[in-house]
Amino acid sequence: MKSFREVCAELPENSNYGGLGMSAVPPLMPEHLKLYFRIGRNYQMWGRVFSHEFFCLVYMVSGKRTVTINDCSHVLNAGEFILIPPYAKHSFGNEYLDFEALQAVFTISGDSRRLIDISAQCWRLTRKEEKTLRQTIACLVRWQNEDVAAAEEAVCYFAIFLRQIQSIAVPELKERKLKDSELPLLNKIIAYLAANRHRHVTVAELSKKFHISGSTLRQHFQKKMNVSIGHYQLVRRLNRGMELLRSTDLSVVEIAEKVGFASANGFMLALKRETGETPKRFRRRWQY
């Protein structure tokens, strides 16, 4: 089994590396992880609907499988994966029975926003990412054959994979080819908003980007998300601001700038209106 130093050395390059080949930003190490390797003819899912507090990742080794997330259906082909975010309503189809798939159910410590940003979309793995998941599967097989040490190694490989796919959520880190035809309009809009979460995106900008009228776009988003585009963006930015209040010593001015508010006063008023708390009171509540 690889040592801790060897596992850290396999993590993707990062500009913030420390002295041991380990990133100063911790990798996405799963706290609770259940791994399943399933061969379709031995397993059938009869259209049950789930919603739980964990991330759920499905990776297709061979064959096809249908995954429905919040009423949007995706057909996963070999070499593709999809990440189901916490609390999302989802189900698995049973029209394709001859498949091999790795499924992981997990929670992680720390900041999970990059995983949230790439959730509910179909992605094709790079050769490097696919190799990491196949190593995870190989460890699972050894674990099933009573090689106890292989269980810990499987967790390490899966953590490396989570670290690798973070780059999908940050376009400037790596060029990714997104299967645009497989993304429903709602997912395209949410992905665009996620990539521009540091600023307010207008309906006019979205309308031009996705070639759809502003009124239709507003109606479509409101119907599917049960919230307006403007309020959706506000909540995302406030959530990020609350996270920074809770986990950093940054000033309110610095936090307001980081989450796309024109002024600290604008951030304070929005937080007070949405949560009933001022930044100072919110931070104090989390410190004690």
PDB file of C-alpha atoms in Angstrom:
ATOM      1  CA  MET A   1       0.000   0.000   0.000  1.00  0.00           C
ATOM      2  CA  LYS A   2       1.230   3.497  -0.835  1.00  0.00           C
ATOM      3  CA  SER A   3       2.452   5.703   1.976  1.00  0.00           C
ATOM      4  CA  PHE A   4       0.846   9.044   2.810  1.00  0.00           C
ATOM      5  CA  ARG A   5       3.720  10.862   1.064  1.00  0.00           C
ATOM      6  CA  GLU A   6       3.265   8.776  -2.087  1.00  0.00           C
ATOM      7  CA  VAL A   7      -0.470   9.452  -2.190  1.00  0.00           C
ATOM      8  CA  CYS A   8       0.124  13.190  -1.733  1.00  0.00           C
ATOM      9  CA  ALA A   9       2.710  13.143  -4.517  1.00  0.00           C
ATOM     10  CA  GLU A  10       0.036  11.873  -6.929  1.00  0.00           C
ATOM     11  CA  LEU A  11      -2.251  14.831  -6.328  1.00  0.00           C
ATOM     12  CA  PRO A  12      -2.524  17.205  -9.316  1.00  0.00           C
ATOM     13  CA  GLU A  13      -0.083  20.091  -9.457  1.00  0.00           C
ATOM     14  CA  ASN A  14      -1.022  23.138  -7.423  1.00  0.00           C
ATOM     15  CA  SER A  15       0.698  26.499  -7.062  1.00  0.00           C
ATOM     16  CA  ASN A  16       0.258  26.334  -3.270  1.00  0.00           C
ATOM     17  CA  TYR A  17       2.352  23.237  -2.613  1.00  0.00           C
ATOM     18  CA  GLY A  18       4.014  22.736   0.750  1.00  0.00           C
ATOM     19  CA  GLY A  19       7.204  20.832   1.518  1.00  0.00           C
ATOM     20  CA  LEU A  20       5.879  17.257   1.242  1.00  0.00           C
ATOM     21  CA  GLY A  21       4.394  17.444  -2.229  1.00  0.00           C
ATOM     22  CA  MET A  22       1.088  18.123  -0.505  1.00  0.00           C
ATOM     23  CA  SER A  23      -1.155  21.036  -1.414  1.00  0.00           C
ATOM     24  CA  ALA A  24      -1.555  23.719   1.220  1.00  0.00           C
ATOM     25  CA  VAL A  25      -5.272  23.469   0.360  1.00  0.00           C
ATOM     26  CA  PRO A  26      -6.373  20.050   1.681  1.00  0.00           C
ATOM     27  CA  PRO A  27      -7.718  17.598  -0.891  1.00  0.00           C
ATOM     28  CA  LEU A  28     -11.387  16.669  -0.804  1.00  0.00           C
ATOM     29  CA  MET A  29     -10.946  13.721   1.534  1.00  0.00           C
ATOM     30  CA  PRO A  30     -14.298  11.976   2.075  1.00  0.00           C
ATOM     31  CA  GLU A  31     -15.367  11.740   5.700  1.00  0.00           C
ATOM     32  CA  HIS A  32     -18.028   9.103   5.114  1.00  0.00           C
ATOM     33  CA  LEU A  33     -17.707   6.967   1.994  1.00  0.00           C
ATOM     34  CA  LYS A  34     -19.551   3.948   0.648  1.00  0.00           C
ATOM     35  CA  LEU A  35     -18.313   2.487  -2.636  1.00  0.00           C
ATOM     36  CA  TYR A  36     -20.288   0.051  -4.798  1.00  0.00           C
ATOM     37  CA  PHE A  37     -19.212  -1.702  -7.991  1.00  0.00           C
ATOM     38  CA  ARG A  38     -22.278  -3.045  -9.756  1.00  0.00           C
ATOM     39  CA  ILE A  39     -22.791  -5.280 -12.759  1.00  0.00           C
ATOM     40  CA  GLY A  40     -26.225  -4.511 -14.142  1.00  0.00           C
ATOM     41  CA  ARG A  41     -27.647  -7.989 -14.716  1.00  0.00           C
ATOM     42  CA  ASN A  42     -27.147  -8.774 -11.049  1.00  0.00           C
ATOM     43  CA  TYR A  43     -28.792  -5.582  -9.876  1.00  0.00           C
ATOM     44  CA  GLN A  44     -32.011  -3.785 -10.754  1.00  0.00           C
ATOM     45  CA  MET A  45     -33.469  -0.525  -9.490  1.00  0.00           C
ATOM     46  CA  TRP A  46     -37.229  -0.292  -9.849  1.00  0.00           C
ATOM     47  CA  GLY A  47     -37.735   3.430 -10.294  1.00  0.00           C
ATOM     48  CA  ARG A  48     -37.574   4.398  -6.623  1.00  0.00           C
ATOM     49  CA  VAL A  49     -37.004   8.091  -5.879  1.00  0.00           C
ATOM     50  CA  PHE A  50     -34.320   9.130  -3.386  1.00  0.00           C
ATOM     51  CA  SER A  51     -33.314  12.331  -1.618  1.00  0.00           C
ATOM     52  CA  HIS A  52     -30.523  12.315   0.959  1.00  0.00           C
ATOM     53  CA  GLU A  53     -27.853  14.504   2.506  1.00  0.00           C
ATOM     54  CA  PHE A  54     -24.890  12.887   0.723  1.00  0.00           C
ATOM     55  CA  PHE A  55     -23.186  13.411  -2.603  1.00  0.00           C
ATOM     56  CA  CYS A  56     -23.725  10.460  -4.935  1.00  0.00           C
ATOM     57  CA  LEU A  57     -21.364   9.836  -7.855  1.00  0.00           C
ATOM     58  CA  VAL A  58     -22.135   7.385 -10.674  1.00  0.00           C
ATOM     59  CA  TYR A  59     -19.359   6.378 -13.092  1.00  0.00           C
ATOM     60  CA  MET A  60     -20.067   4.117 -16.063  1.00  0.00           C
ATOM     61  CA  VAL A  61     -17.367   1.544 -16.799  1.00  0.00           C
ATOM     62  CA  SER A  62     -19.370  -0.049 -19.614  1.00  0.00           C
ATOM     63  CA  GLY A  63     -22.901  -0.021 -21.014  1.00  0.00           C
ATOM     64  CA  LYS A  64     -25.503   2.690 -20.329  1.00  0.00           C
ATOM     65  CA  ARG A  65     -27.584   3.882 -17.408  1.00  0.00           C
ATOM     66  CA  THR A  66     -30.294   6.509 -16.954  1.00  0.00           C
ATOM     67  CA  VAL A  67     -30.141   8.907 -14.022  1.00  0.00           C
ATOM     68  CA  THR A  68     -32.905  11.448 -13.334  1.00  0.00           C
ATOM     69  CA  ILE A  69     -32.044  14.427 -11.111  1.00  0.00           C
ATOM     70  CA  ASN A  70     -34.772  16.913 -10.192  1.00  0.00           C
ATOM     71  CA  ASP A  71     -36.876  15.836 -13.193  1.00  0.00           C
ATOM     72  CA  CYS A  72     -33.981  16.173 -15.698  1.00  0.00           C
ATOM     73  CA  SER A  73     -32.973  12.817 -17.234  1.00  0.00           C
ATOM     74  CA  HIS A  74     -29.439  11.933 -18.310  1.00  0.00           C
ATOM     75  CA  VAL A  75     -28.195   8.850 -20.176  1.00  0.00           C
ATOM     76  CA  LEU A  76     -24.691   7.968 -19.002  1.00  0.00           C
ATOM     77  CA  ASN A  77     -22.452   6.153 -21.493  1.00  0.00           C
ATOM     78  CA  ALA A  78     -19.197   4.313 -20.825  1.00  0.00           C
ATOM     79  CA  GLY A  79     -16.463   6.662 -19.577  1.00  0.00           C
ATOM     80  CA  GLU A  80     -18.913   9.267 -18.246  1.00  0.00           C
ATOM     81  CA  PHE A  81     -19.886  10.246 -14.724  1.00  0.00           C
ATOM     82  CA  ILE A  82     -22.505  12.359 -13.006  1.00  0.00           C
ATOM     83  CA  LEU A  83     -22.520  13.847  -9.519  1.00  0.00           C
ATOM     84  CA  ILE A  84     -25.828  14.027  -7.644  1.00  0.00           C
ATOM     85  CA  PRO A  85     -25.776  16.873  -5.084  1.00  0.00           C
ATOM     86  CA  PRO A  86     -27.076  16.523  -1.508  1.00  0.00           C
ATOM     87  CA  TYR A  87     -30.865  16.680  -1.074  1.00  0.00           C
ATOM     88  CA  ALA A  88     -31.533  16.381  -4.808  1.00  0.00           C
ATOM     89  CA  LYS A  89     -34.474  14.223  -5.847  1.00  0.00           C
ATOM     90  CA  HIS A  90     -33.077  11.439  -8.044  1.00  0.00           C
ATOM     91  CA  SER A  91     -33.842   7.984  -9.411  1.00  0.00           C
ATOM     92  CA  PHE A  92     -32.261   5.354 -11.666  1.00  0.00           C
ATOM     93  CA  GLY A  93     -33.902   3.858 -14.742  1.00  0.00           C
ATOM     94  CA  ASN A  94     -34.031   0.128 -15.438  1.00  0.00           C
ATOM     95  CA  GLU A  95     -34.228   0.132 -19.244  1.00  0.00           C
ATOM     96  CA  TYR A  96     -30.500  -0.707 -19.557  1.00  0.00           C
ATOM     97  CA  LEU A  97     -29.606  -3.844 -17.627  1.00  0.00           C
ATOM     98  CA  ASP A  98     -26.233  -4.817 -19.083  1.00  0.00           C
ATOM     99  CA  PHE A  99     -23.791  -2.354 -17.516  1.00  0.00           C
ATOM    100  CA  GLU A 100     -20.878  -1.987 -15.125  1.00  0.00           C
ATOM    101  CA  ALA A 101     -20.830   1.058 -12.857  1.00  0.00           C
ATOM    102  CA  LEU A 102     -19.015   2.425  -9.847  1.00  0.00           C
ATOM    103  CA  GLN A 103     -21.231   4.284  -7.411  1.00  0.00           C
ATOM    104  CA  ALA A 104     -19.946   6.342  -4.488  1.00  0.00           C
ATOM    105  CA  VAL A 105     -21.997   7.894  -1.699  1.00  0.00           C
ATOM    106  CA  PHE A 106     -20.011  10.327   0.420  1.00  0.00           C
ATOM    107  CA  THR A 107     -19.736  13.487   2.494  1.00  0.00           C
ATOM    108  CA  ILE A 108     -16.669  15.731   2.601  1.00  0.00           C
ATOM    109  CA  SER A 109     -15.185  18.190   5.040  1.00  0.00           C
ATOM    110  CA  GLY A 110     -14.515  21.805   4.149  1.00  0.00           C
ATOM    111  CA  ASP A 111     -15.628  23.712   1.085  1.00  0.00           C
ATOM    112  CA  SER A 112     -17.782  21.669  -1.311  1.00  0.00           C
ATOM    113  CA  ARG A 113     -18.931  24.467  -3.632  1.00  0.00           C
ATOM    114  CA  ARG A 114     -16.856  23.263  -6.598  1.00  0.00           C
ATOM    115  CA  LEU A 115     -18.524  19.858  -6.419  1.00  0.00           C
ATOM    116  CA  ILE A 116     -21.931  21.515  -6.135  1.00  0.00           C
ATOM    117  CA  ASP A 117     -21.119  23.592  -9.220  1.00  0.00           C
ATOM    118  CA  ILE A 118     -20.474  20.521 -11.395  1.00  0.00           C
ATOM    119  CA  SER A 119     -23.384  18.487 -10.035  1.00  0.00           C
ATOM    120  CA  ALA A 120     -26.351  17.308 -12.125  1.00  0.00           C
ATOM    121  CA  GLN A 121     -24.349  17.451 -15.355  1.00  0.00           C
ATOM    122  CA  CYS A 122     -22.946  14.667 -17.527  1.00  0.00           C
ATOM    123  CA  TRP A 123     -19.143  14.761 -17.823  1.00  0.00           C
ATOM    124  CA  ARG A 124     -16.677  12.635 -19.804  1.00  0.00           C
ATOM    125  CA  LEU A 125     -13.562  11.669 -17.886  1.00  0.00           C
ATOM    126  CA  THR A 126     -10.064  12.479 -19.063  1.00  0.00           C
ATOM    127  CA  ARG A 127      -7.675   9.541 -19.384  1.00  0.00           C
ATOM    128  CA  LYS A 128      -5.979  10.498 -16.109  1.00  0.00           C
ATOM    129  CA  GLU A 129      -9.265  10.673 -14.177  1.00  0.00           C
ATOM    130  CA  GLU A 130     -10.479   7.393 -15.648  1.00  0.00           C
ATOM    131  CA  LYS A 131      -7.231   5.691 -14.593  1.00  0.00           C
ATOM    132  CA  THR A 132      -7.747   6.911 -11.014  1.00  0.00           C
ATOM    133  CA  LEU A 133     -11.289   5.491 -10.835  1.00  0.00           C
ATOM    134  CA  ARG A 134     -10.195   2.183 -12.359  1.00  0.00           C
ATOM    135  CA  GLN A 135      -7.531   1.968  -9.640  1.00  0.00           C
ATOM    136  CA  THR A 136     -10.300   2.595  -7.102  1.00  0.00           C
ATOM    137  CA  ILE A 137     -12.289  -0.297  -8.581  1.00  0.00           C
ATOM    138  CA  ALA A 138      -9.220  -2.570  -8.523  1.00  0.00           C
ATOM    139  CA  CYS A 139      -8.805  -1.814  -4.818  1.00  0.00           C
ATOM    140  CA  LEU A 140     -12.478  -2.652  -4.224  1.00  0.00           C
ATOM    141  CA  VAL A 141     -12.018  -6.040  -5.892  1.00  0.00           C
ATOM    142  CA  ARG A 142      -8.965  -6.771  -3.717  1.00  0.00           C
ATOM    143  CA  TRP A 143     -10.955  -5.642  -0.674  1.00  0.00           C
ATOM    144  CA  GLN A 144     -13.732  -8.087  -1.545  1.00  0.00           C
ATOM    145  CA  ASN A 145     -11.050 -10.774  -1.725  1.00  0.00           C
ATOM    146  CA  GLU A 146     -10.195 -10.024   1.931  1.00  0.00           C
ATOM    147  CA  ASP A 147      -7.256  -7.674   1.357  1.00  0.00           C
ATOM    148  CA  VAL A 148      -8.137  -5.332   4.238  1.00  0.00           C
ATOM    149  CA  ALA A 149      -5.417  -2.781   3.391  1.00  0.00           C
ATOM    150  CA  ALA A 150      -7.017  -2.256  -0.029  1.00  0.00           C
ATOM    151  CA  ALA A 151     -10.006  -0.536   1.608  1.00  0.00           C
ATOM    152  CA  GLU A 152      -7.897   2.398   2.793  1.00  0.00           C
ATOM    153  CA  GLU A 153      -6.150   2.574  -0.570  1.00  0.00           C
ATOM    154  CA  ALA A 154      -9.542   2.763  -2.333  1.00  0.00           C
ATOM    155  CA  VAL A 155     -10.484   5.769  -0.186  1.00  0.00           C
ATOM    156  CA  CYS A 156      -7.183   7.478  -1.058  1.00  0.00           C
ATOM    157  CA  TYR A 157      -7.656   6.943  -4.794  1.00  0.00           C
ATOM    158  CA  PHE A 158     -11.206   8.253  -4.628  1.00  0.00           C
ATOM    159  CA  ALA A 159      -9.980  11.352  -2.748  1.00  0.00           C
ATOM    160  CA  ILE A 160      -7.413  11.911  -5.512  1.00  0.00           C
ATOM    161  CA  PHE A 161     -10.219  11.691  -8.080  1.00  0.00           C
ATOM    162  CA  LEU A 162     -12.307  14.294  -6.210  1.00  0.00           C
ATOM    163  CA  ARG A 163      -9.268  16.585  -6.211  1.00  0.00           C
ATOM    164  CA  GLN A 164      -8.791  16.050  -9.955  1.00  0.00           C
ATOM    165  CA  ILE A 165     -12.349  16.915 -10.971  1.00  0.00           C
ATOM    166  CA  GLN A 166     -12.345  20.221  -9.067  1.00  0.00           C
ATOM    167  CA  SER A 167     -10.796  21.747 -12.178  1.00  0.00           C
ATOM    168  CA  ILE A 168     -14.050  21.168 -14.073  1.00  0.00           C
ATOM    169  CA  ALA A 169     -15.679  23.927 -12.018  1.00  0.00           C
ATOM    170  CA  VAL A 170     -12.867  26.378 -12.781  1.00  0.00           C
ATOM    171  CA  PRO A 171     -12.632  26.748 -16.572  1.00  0.00           C
ATOM    172  CA  GLU A 172      -9.347  28.630 -16.459  1.00  0.00           C
ATOM    173  CA  LEU A 173      -7.636  25.660 -14.801  1.00  0.00           C
ATOM    174  CA  LYS A 174      -8.371  23.133 -17.508  1.00  0.00           C
ATOM    175  CA  GLU A 175     -10.075  23.091 -20.893  1.00  0.00           C
ATOM    176  CA  ARG A 176     -13.106  20.773 -20.697  1.00  0.00           C
ATOM    177  CA  LYS A 177     -15.459  19.724 -23.462  1.00  0.00           C
ATOM    178  CA  LEU A 178     -19.010  19.829 -22.189  1.00  0.00           C
ATOM    179  CA  LYS A 179     -21.646  17.854 -24.081  1.00  0.00           C
ATOM    180  CA  ASP A 180     -23.883  20.828 -24.670  1.00  0.00           C
ATOM    181  CA  SER A 181     -26.659  18.801 -26.285  1.00  0.00           C
ATOM    182  CA  GLU A 182     -27.026  16.724 -23.114  1.00  0.00           C
ATOM    183  CA  LEU A 183     -27.515  19.736 -20.838  1.00  0.00           C
ATOM    184  CA  PRO A 184     -31.067  20.988 -20.306  1.00  0.00           C
ATOM    185  CA  LEU A 185     -31.421  24.774 -20.481  1.00  0.00           C
ATOM    186  CA  LEU A 186     -31.800  25.065 -16.703  1.00  0.00           C
ATOM    187  CA  ASN A 187     -28.476  23.296 -16.101  1.00  0.00           C
ATOM    188  CA  LYS A 188     -26.760  25.531 -18.661  1.00  0.00           C
ATOM    189  CA  ILE A 189     -28.040  28.632 -16.871  1.00  0.00           C
ATOM    190  CA  ILE A 190     -27.026  27.353 -13.427  1.00  0.00           C
ATOM    191  CA  ALA A 191     -23.568  26.351 -14.699  1.00  0.00           C
ATOM    192  CA  TYR A 192     -23.098  29.836 -16.181  1.00  0.00           C
ATOM    193  CA  LEU A 193     -24.223  31.498 -12.956  1.00  0.00           C
ATOM    194  CA  ALA A 194     -21.840  29.262 -10.993  1.00  0.00           C
ATOM    195  CA  ALA A 195     -18.911  30.269 -13.224  1.00  0.00           C
ATOM    196  CA  ASN A 196     -19.798  33.953 -12.655  1.00  0.00           C
ATOM    197  CA  ARG A 197     -20.743  33.743  -8.979  1.00  0.00           C
ATOM    198  CA  HIS A 198     -18.452  36.669  -8.080  1.00  0.00           C
ATOM    199  CA  ARG A 199     -20.794  39.149  -9.833  1.00  0.00           C
ATOM    200  CA  HIS A 200     -24.446  39.794 -10.607  1.00  0.00           C
ATOM    201  CA  VAL A 201     -25.522  38.400 -13.991  1.00  0.00           C
ATOM    202  CA  THR A 202     -28.428  40.233 -15.635  1.00  0.00           C
ATOM    203  CA  VAL A 203     -31.347  38.591 -17.407  1.00  0.00           C
ATOM    204  CA  ALA A 204     -30.325  40.515 -20.546  1.00  0.00           C
ATOM    205  CA  GLU A 205     -26.887  38.861 -20.449  1.00  0.00           C
ATOM    206  CA  LEU A 206     -28.410  35.393 -20.008  1.00  0.00           C
ATOM    207  CA  SER A 207     -30.934  36.089 -22.767  1.00  0.00           C
ATOM    208  CA  LYS A 208     -28.159  36.974 -25.215  1.00  0.00           C
ATOM    209  CA  LYS A 209     -25.971  34.046 -24.103  1.00  0.00           C
ATOM    210  CA  PHE A 210     -28.657  31.368 -24.505  1.00  0.00           C
ATOM    211  CA  HIS A 211     -30.643  32.931 -27.390  1.00  0.00           C
ATOM    212  CA  ILE A 212     -33.937  33.080 -25.514  1.00  0.00           C
ATOM    213  CA  SER A 213     -36.214  36.000 -24.678  1.00  0.00           C
ATOM    214  CA  GLY A 214     -35.942  37.512 -21.219  1.00  0.00           C
ATOM    215  CA  SER A 215     -39.572  36.859 -20.336  1.00  0.00           C
ATOM    216  CA  THR A 216     -39.382  33.191 -21.378  1.00  0.00           C
ATOM    217  CA  LEU A 217     -36.133  32.761 -19.479  1.00  0.00           C
ATOM    218  CA  ARG A 218     -37.622  34.267 -16.311  1.00  0.00           C
ATOM    219  CA  GLN A 219     -40.725  32.058 -16.550  1.00  0.00           C
ATOM    220  CA  HIS A 220     -38.699  28.888 -17.235  1.00  0.00           C
ATOM    221  CA  PHE A 221     -36.355  29.510 -14.304  1.00  0.00           C
ATOM    222  CA  GLN A 222     -39.153  30.474 -11.906  1.00  0.00           C
ATOM    223  CA  LYS A 223     -41.198  27.399 -12.834  1.00  0.00           C
ATOM    224  CA  LYS A 224     -38.331  24.940 -12.444  1.00  0.00           C
ATOM    225  CA  MET A 225     -36.547  26.471  -9.437  1.00  0.00           C
ATOM    226  CA  ASN A 226     -39.499  28.126  -7.679  1.00  0.00           C
ATOM    227  CA  VAL A 227     -37.374  31.258  -7.246  1.00  0.00           C
ATOM    228  CA  SER A 228     -36.457  34.194  -9.474  1.00  0.00           C
ATOM    229  CA  ILE A 229     -33.044  34.359 -11.169  1.00  0.00           C
ATOM    230  CA  GLY A 230     -32.144  37.460  -9.156  1.00  0.00           C
ATOM    231  CA  HIS A 231     -33.059  35.906  -5.809  1.00  0.00           C
ATOM    232  CA  TYR A 232     -31.260  32.669  -6.711  1.00  0.00           C
ATOM    233  CA  GLN A 233     -28.053  34.614  -7.346  1.00  0.00           C
ATOM    234  CA  LEU A 234     -28.475  36.641  -4.168  1.00  0.00           C
ATOM    235  CA  VAL A 235     -28.897  33.523  -2.032  1.00  0.00           C
ATOM    236  CA  ARG A 236     -25.812  31.886  -3.577  1.00  0.00           C
ATOM    237  CA  ARG A 237     -23.683  34.960  -2.901  1.00  0.00           C
ATOM    238  CA  LEU A 238     -25.008  35.335   0.644  1.00  0.00           C
ATOM    239  CA  ASN A 239     -24.336  31.657   1.354  1.00  0.00           C
ATOM    240  CA  ARG A 240     -20.741  32.160   0.254  1.00  0.00           C
ATOM    241  CA  GLY A 241     -20.537  35.316   2.385  1.00  0.00           C
ATOM    242  CA  MET A 242     -21.836  33.467   5.456  1.00  0.00           C
ATOM    243  CA  GLU A 243     -19.284  30.744   4.866  1.00  0.00           C
ATOM    244  CA  LEU A 244     -16.491  33.359   4.842  1.00  0.00           C
ATOM    245  CA  LEU A 245     -17.876  34.994   7.994  1.00  0.00           C
ATOM    246  CA  ARG A 246     -17.889  31.615   9.695  1.00  0.00           C
ATOM    247  CA  SER A 247     -14.487  30.320   8.590  1.00  0.00           C
ATOM    248  CA  THR A 248     -12.238  33.398   8.091  1.00  0.00           C
ATOM    249  CA  ASP A 249     -11.195  36.642   9.795  1.00  0.00           C
ATOM    250  CA  LEU A 250     -11.825  38.716   6.671  1.00  0.00           C
ATOM    251  CA  SER A 251     -13.507  42.065   7.232  1.00  0.00           C
ATOM    252  CA  VAL A 252     -17.092  42.634   6.081  1.00  0.00           C
ATOM    253  CA  VAL A 253     -15.757  44.990   3.380  1.00  0.00           C
ATOM    254  CA  GLU A 254     -13.429  42.264   2.027  1.00  0.00           C
ATOM    255  CA  ILE A 255     -16.161  39.622   2.119  1.00  0.00           C
ATOM    256  CA  ALA A 256     -18.663  41.896   0.370  1.00  0.00           C
ATOM    257  CA  GLU A 257     -16.160  42.450  -2.442  1.00  0.00           C
ATOM    258  CA  LYS A 258     -15.402  38.725  -2.764  1.00  0.00           C
ATOM    259  CA  VAL A 259     -19.068  37.769  -3.138  1.00  0.00           C
ATOM    260  CA  GLY A 260     -19.921  40.472  -5.655  1.00  0.00           C
ATOM    261  CA  PHE A 261     -21.554  43.261  -3.634  1.00  0.00           C
ATOM    262  CA  ALA A 262     -20.804  46.869  -4.570  1.00  0.00           C
ATOM    263  CA  SER A 263     -20.457  47.847  -0.907  1.00  0.00           C
ATOM    264  CA  ALA A 264     -20.289  46.400   2.587  1.00  0.00           C
ATOM    265  CA  ASN A 265     -23.554  48.157   3.368  1.00  0.00           C
ATOM    266  CA  GLY A 266     -25.294  46.360   0.488  1.00  0.00           C
ATOM    267  CA  PHE A 267     -24.040  43.003   1.813  1.00  0.00           C
ATOM    268  CA  MET A 268     -25.139  43.821   5.381  1.00  0.00           C
ATOM    269  CA  LEU A 269     -28.627  44.922   4.309  1.00  0.00           C
ATOM    270  CA  ALA A 270     -29.131  41.820   2.130  1.00  0.00           C
ATOM    271  CA  LEU A 271     -27.956  39.482   4.905  1.00  0.00           C
ATOM    272  CA  LYS A 272     -30.204  41.199   7.452  1.00  0.00           C
ATOM    273  CA  ARG A 273     -33.199  40.990   5.099  1.00  0.00           C
ATOM    274  CA  GLU A 274     -32.684  37.305   4.255  1.00  0.00           C
ATOM    275  CA  THR A 275     -31.549  35.902   7.617  1.00  0.00           C
ATOM    276  CA  GLY A 276     -32.554  38.515  10.196  1.00  0.00           C
ATOM    277  CA  GLU A 277     -28.938  38.799  11.371  1.00  0.00           C
ATOM    278  CA  THR A 278     -26.160  41.323  10.878  1.00  0.00           C
ATOM    279  CA  PRO A 279     -22.690  40.031   9.834  1.00  0.00           C
ATOM    280  CA  LYS A 280     -21.351  40.851  13.308  1.00  0.00           C
ATOM    281  CA  ARG A 281     -24.094  38.907  15.073  1.00  0.00           C
ATOM    282  CA  PHE A 282     -23.816  35.972  12.654  1.00  0.00           C
ATOM    283  CA  ARG A 283     -20.042  35.723  13.160  1.00  0.00           C
ATOM    284  CA  ARG A 284     -20.351  36.000  16.949  1.00  0.00           C
ATOM    285  CA  ARG A 285     -22.943  33.183  17.018  1.00  0.00           C
ATOM    286  CA  TRP A 286     -20.533  30.850  15.222  1.00  0.00           C
ATOM    287  CA  GLN A 287     -17.547  31.751  17.373  1.00  0.00           C
ATOM    288  CA  TYR A 288     -19.164  30.707  20.650  1.00  0.00           C
TER     289      TYR A 288
END
